[in-house]
mmCIF file of C-alpha atoms in Angstrom:
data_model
loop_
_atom_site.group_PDB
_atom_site.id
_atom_site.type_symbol
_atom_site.label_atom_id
_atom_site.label_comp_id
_atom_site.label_asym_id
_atom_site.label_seq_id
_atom_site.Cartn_x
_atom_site.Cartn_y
_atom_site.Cartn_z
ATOM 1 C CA UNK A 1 -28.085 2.307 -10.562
ATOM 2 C CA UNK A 2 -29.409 -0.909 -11.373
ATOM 3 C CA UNK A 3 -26.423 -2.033 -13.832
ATOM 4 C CA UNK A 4 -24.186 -0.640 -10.938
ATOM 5 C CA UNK A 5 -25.816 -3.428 -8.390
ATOM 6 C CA UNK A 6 -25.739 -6.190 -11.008
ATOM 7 C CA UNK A 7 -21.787 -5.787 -11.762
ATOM 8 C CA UNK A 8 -21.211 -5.438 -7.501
ATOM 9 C CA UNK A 9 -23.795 -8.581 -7.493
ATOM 10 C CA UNK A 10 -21.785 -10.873 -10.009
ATOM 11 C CA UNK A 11 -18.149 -9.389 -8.761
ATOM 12 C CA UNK A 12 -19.414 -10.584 -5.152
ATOM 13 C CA UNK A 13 -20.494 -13.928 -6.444
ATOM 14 C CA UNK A 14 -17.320 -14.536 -8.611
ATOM 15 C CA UNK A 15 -15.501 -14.009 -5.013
ATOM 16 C CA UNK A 16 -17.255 -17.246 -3.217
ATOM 17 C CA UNK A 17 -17.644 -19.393 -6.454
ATOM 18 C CA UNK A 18 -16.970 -22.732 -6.125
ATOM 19 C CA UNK A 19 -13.659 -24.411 -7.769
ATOM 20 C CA UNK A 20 -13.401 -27.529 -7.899
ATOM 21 C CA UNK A 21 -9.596 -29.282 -7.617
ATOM 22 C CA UNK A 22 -7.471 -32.348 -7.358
ATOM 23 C CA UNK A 23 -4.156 -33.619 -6.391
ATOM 24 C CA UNK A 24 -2.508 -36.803 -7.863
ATOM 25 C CA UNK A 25 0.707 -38.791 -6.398
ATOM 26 C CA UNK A 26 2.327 -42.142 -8.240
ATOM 27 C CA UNK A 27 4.898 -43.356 -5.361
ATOM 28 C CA UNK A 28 7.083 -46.734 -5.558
ATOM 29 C CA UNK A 29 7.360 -47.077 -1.902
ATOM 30 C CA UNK A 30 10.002 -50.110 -0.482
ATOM 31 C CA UNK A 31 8.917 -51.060 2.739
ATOM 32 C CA UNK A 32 7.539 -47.108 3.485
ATOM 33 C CA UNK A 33 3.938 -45.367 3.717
ATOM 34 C CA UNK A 34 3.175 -42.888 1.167
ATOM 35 C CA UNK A 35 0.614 -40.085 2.959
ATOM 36 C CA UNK A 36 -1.143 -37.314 1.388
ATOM 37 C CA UNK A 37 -2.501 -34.137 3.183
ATOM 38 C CA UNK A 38 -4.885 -31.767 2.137
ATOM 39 C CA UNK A 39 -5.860 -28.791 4.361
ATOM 40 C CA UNK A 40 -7.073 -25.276 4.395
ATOM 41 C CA UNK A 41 -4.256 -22.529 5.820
ATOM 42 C CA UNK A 42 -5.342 -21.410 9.530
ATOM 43 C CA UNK A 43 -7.233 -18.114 8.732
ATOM 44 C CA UNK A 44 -9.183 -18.458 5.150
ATOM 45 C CA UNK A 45 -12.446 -17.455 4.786
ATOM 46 C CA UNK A 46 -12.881 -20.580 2.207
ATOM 47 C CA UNK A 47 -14.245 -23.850 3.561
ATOM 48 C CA UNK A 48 -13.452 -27.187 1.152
ATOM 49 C CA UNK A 49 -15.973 -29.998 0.542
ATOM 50 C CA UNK A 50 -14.079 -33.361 -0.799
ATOM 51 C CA UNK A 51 -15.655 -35.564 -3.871
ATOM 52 C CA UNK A 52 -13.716 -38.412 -3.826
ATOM 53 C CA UNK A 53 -10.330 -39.817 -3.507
ATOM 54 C CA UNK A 54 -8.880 -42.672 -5.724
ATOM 55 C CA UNK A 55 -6.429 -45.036 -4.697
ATOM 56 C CA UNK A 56 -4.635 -48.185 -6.158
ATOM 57 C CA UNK A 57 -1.655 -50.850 -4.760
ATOM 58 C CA UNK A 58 0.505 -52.883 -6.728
ATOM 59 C CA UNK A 59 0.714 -54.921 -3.492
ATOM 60 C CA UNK A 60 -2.043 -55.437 -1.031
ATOM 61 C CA UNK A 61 -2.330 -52.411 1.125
ATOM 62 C CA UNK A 62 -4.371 -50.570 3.583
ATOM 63 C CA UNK A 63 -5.877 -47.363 3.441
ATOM 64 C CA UNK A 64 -6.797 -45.008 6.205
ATOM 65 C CA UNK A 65 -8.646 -41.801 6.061
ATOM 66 C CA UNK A 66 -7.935 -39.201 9.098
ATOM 67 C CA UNK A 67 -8.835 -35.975 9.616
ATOM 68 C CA UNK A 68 -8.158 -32.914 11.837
ATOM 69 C CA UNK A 69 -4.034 -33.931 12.273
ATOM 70 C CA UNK A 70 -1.551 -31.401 13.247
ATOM 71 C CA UNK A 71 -1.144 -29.415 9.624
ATOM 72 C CA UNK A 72 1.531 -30.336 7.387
ATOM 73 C CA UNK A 73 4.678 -28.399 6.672
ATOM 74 C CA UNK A 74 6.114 -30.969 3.981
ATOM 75 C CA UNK A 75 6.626 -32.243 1.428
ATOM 76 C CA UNK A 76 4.422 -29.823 -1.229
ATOM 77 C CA UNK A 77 2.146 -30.979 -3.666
ATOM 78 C CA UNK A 78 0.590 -28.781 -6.442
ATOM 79 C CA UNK A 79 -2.870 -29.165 -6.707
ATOM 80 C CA UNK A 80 -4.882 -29.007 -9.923
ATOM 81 C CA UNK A 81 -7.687 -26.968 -11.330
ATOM 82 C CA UNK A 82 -10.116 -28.934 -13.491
ATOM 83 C CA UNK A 83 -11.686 -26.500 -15.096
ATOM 84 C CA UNK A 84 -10.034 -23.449 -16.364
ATOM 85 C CA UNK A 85 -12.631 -21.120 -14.990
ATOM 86 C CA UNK A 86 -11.764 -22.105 -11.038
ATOM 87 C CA UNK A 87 -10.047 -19.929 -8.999
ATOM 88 C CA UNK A 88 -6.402 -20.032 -7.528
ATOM 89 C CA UNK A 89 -6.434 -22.909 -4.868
ATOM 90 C CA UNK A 90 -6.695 -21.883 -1.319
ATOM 91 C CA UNK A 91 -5.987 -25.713 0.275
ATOM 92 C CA UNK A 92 -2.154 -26.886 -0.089
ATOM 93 C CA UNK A 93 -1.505 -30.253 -0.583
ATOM 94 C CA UNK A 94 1.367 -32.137 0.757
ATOM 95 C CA UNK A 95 2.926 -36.167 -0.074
ATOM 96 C CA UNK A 96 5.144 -38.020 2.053
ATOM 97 C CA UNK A 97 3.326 -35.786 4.714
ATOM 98 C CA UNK A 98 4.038 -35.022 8.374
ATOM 99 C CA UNK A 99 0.871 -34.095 9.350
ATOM 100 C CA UNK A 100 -0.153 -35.210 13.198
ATOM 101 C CA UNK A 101 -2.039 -37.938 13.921
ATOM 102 C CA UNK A 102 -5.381 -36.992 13.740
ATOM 103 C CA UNK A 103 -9.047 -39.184 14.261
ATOM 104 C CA UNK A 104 -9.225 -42.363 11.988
ATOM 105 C CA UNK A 105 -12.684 -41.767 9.738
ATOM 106 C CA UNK A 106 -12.190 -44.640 7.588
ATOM 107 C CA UNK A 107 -10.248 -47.689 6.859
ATOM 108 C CA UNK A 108 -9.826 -50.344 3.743
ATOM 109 C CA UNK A 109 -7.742 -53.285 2.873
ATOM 110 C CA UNK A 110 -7.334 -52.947 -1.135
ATOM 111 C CA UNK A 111 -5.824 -56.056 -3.217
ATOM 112 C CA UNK A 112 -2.820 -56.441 -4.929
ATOM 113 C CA UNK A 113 -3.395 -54.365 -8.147
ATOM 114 C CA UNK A 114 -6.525 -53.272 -7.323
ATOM 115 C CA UNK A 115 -8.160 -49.334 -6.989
ATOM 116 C CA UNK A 116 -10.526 -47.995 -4.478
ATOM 117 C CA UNK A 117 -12.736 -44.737 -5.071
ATOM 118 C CA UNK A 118 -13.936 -43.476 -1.876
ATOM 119 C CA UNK A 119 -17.056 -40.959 -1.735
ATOM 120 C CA UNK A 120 -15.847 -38.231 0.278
ATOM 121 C CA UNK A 121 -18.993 -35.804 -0.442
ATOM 122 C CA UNK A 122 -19.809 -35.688 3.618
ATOM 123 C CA UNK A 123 -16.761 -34.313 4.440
ATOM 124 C CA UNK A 124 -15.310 -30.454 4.725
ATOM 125 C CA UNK A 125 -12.966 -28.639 5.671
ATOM 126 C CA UNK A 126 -12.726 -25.030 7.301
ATOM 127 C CA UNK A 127 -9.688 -22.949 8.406
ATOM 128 C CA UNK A 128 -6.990 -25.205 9.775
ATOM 129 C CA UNK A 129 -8.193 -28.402 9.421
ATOM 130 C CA UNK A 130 -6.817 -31.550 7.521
ATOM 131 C CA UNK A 131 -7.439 -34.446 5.325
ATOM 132 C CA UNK A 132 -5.302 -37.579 4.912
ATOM 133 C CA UNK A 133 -5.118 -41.057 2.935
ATOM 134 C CA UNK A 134 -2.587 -42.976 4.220
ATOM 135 C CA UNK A 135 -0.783 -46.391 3.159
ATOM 136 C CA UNK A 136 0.683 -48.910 5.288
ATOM 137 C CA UNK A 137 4.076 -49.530 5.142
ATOM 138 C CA UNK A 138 4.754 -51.577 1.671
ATOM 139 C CA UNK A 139 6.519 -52.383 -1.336
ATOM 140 C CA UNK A 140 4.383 -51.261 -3.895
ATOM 141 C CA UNK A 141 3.336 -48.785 -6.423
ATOM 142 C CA UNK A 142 0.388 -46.894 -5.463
ATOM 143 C CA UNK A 143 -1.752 -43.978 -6.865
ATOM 144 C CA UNK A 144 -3.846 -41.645 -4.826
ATOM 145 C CA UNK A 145 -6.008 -39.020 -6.296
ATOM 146 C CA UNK A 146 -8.294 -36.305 -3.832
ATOM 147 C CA UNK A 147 -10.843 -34.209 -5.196
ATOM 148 C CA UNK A 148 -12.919 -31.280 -3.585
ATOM 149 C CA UNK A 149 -14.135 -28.137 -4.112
ATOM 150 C CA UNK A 150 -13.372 -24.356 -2.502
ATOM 151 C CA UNK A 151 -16.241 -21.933 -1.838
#
């Protein structure tokens, strides 16, 4: 009886584990705004907690975090596992996204050729909510990474 709880214990556990993912973009944008959504599908039982986020400019730029937009529909990204014992990803990621405006959380001007990192540990996610980085509209290269984790 016991060995029977243990196995429905650890089966139960493996369901809510934590796995921790991230999505990368490289965009040469010419006089556009490269944004990048991630958000949890209306209707999950998983919540999200963000790490960090990354992000570097060829050309001074600005970046500004939202949250809470309209949810995206395009353009897909495939997020990442980093470690090959995480779950399949509940959150889709999206780039040149067309999520809503949502509330501003954060905002930084980052030189030309220079990277940001952004601690992101304060902020979640639940059913139907969103996180973006955004660029102004440039000519540069730039690089955004997001991190989190599912549980």
């Amino acid at each position: 009886m016991i060995n029977r709880l243990s196995l429905l214990f650890v089966i139960a556990l493996s369901a809510f584990a934590a796995g921790s993912y991230t999505v990368e973009r490289k965009s040469s944008l010419t006089a556009a705004a490269e944004v990048i959504t991630v958000q949890l599908p209306a209707g999950t039982q998983r919540s999200a907690r963000f790490i960090s986020a990354s992000a570097y400019c060829s050309a001074q730029c600005e970046i500004t975090l939202e949250r809470d937009g309209a949810l995206a529909t395009t353009t897909a990204l495939t997020p990442t596992k980093l470690n090959s014992t995480d779950g399949t990803v509940t959150a889709a990621a999206f780039r040149s996204s067309n999520v809503g405006a949502g509330t501003t959380i954060g905002r930084q001007i980052i030189g030309a050729g220079q990277m940001i990192v952004f601690v992101l540990q304060d902020i979640g996610l639940r059913a139907g909510e969103t996180f973006t980085m955004r660029t102004d509209s440039i000519t540069a290269t730039v690089i955004i990474n997001i991190q989190w984790q599912e549980y």
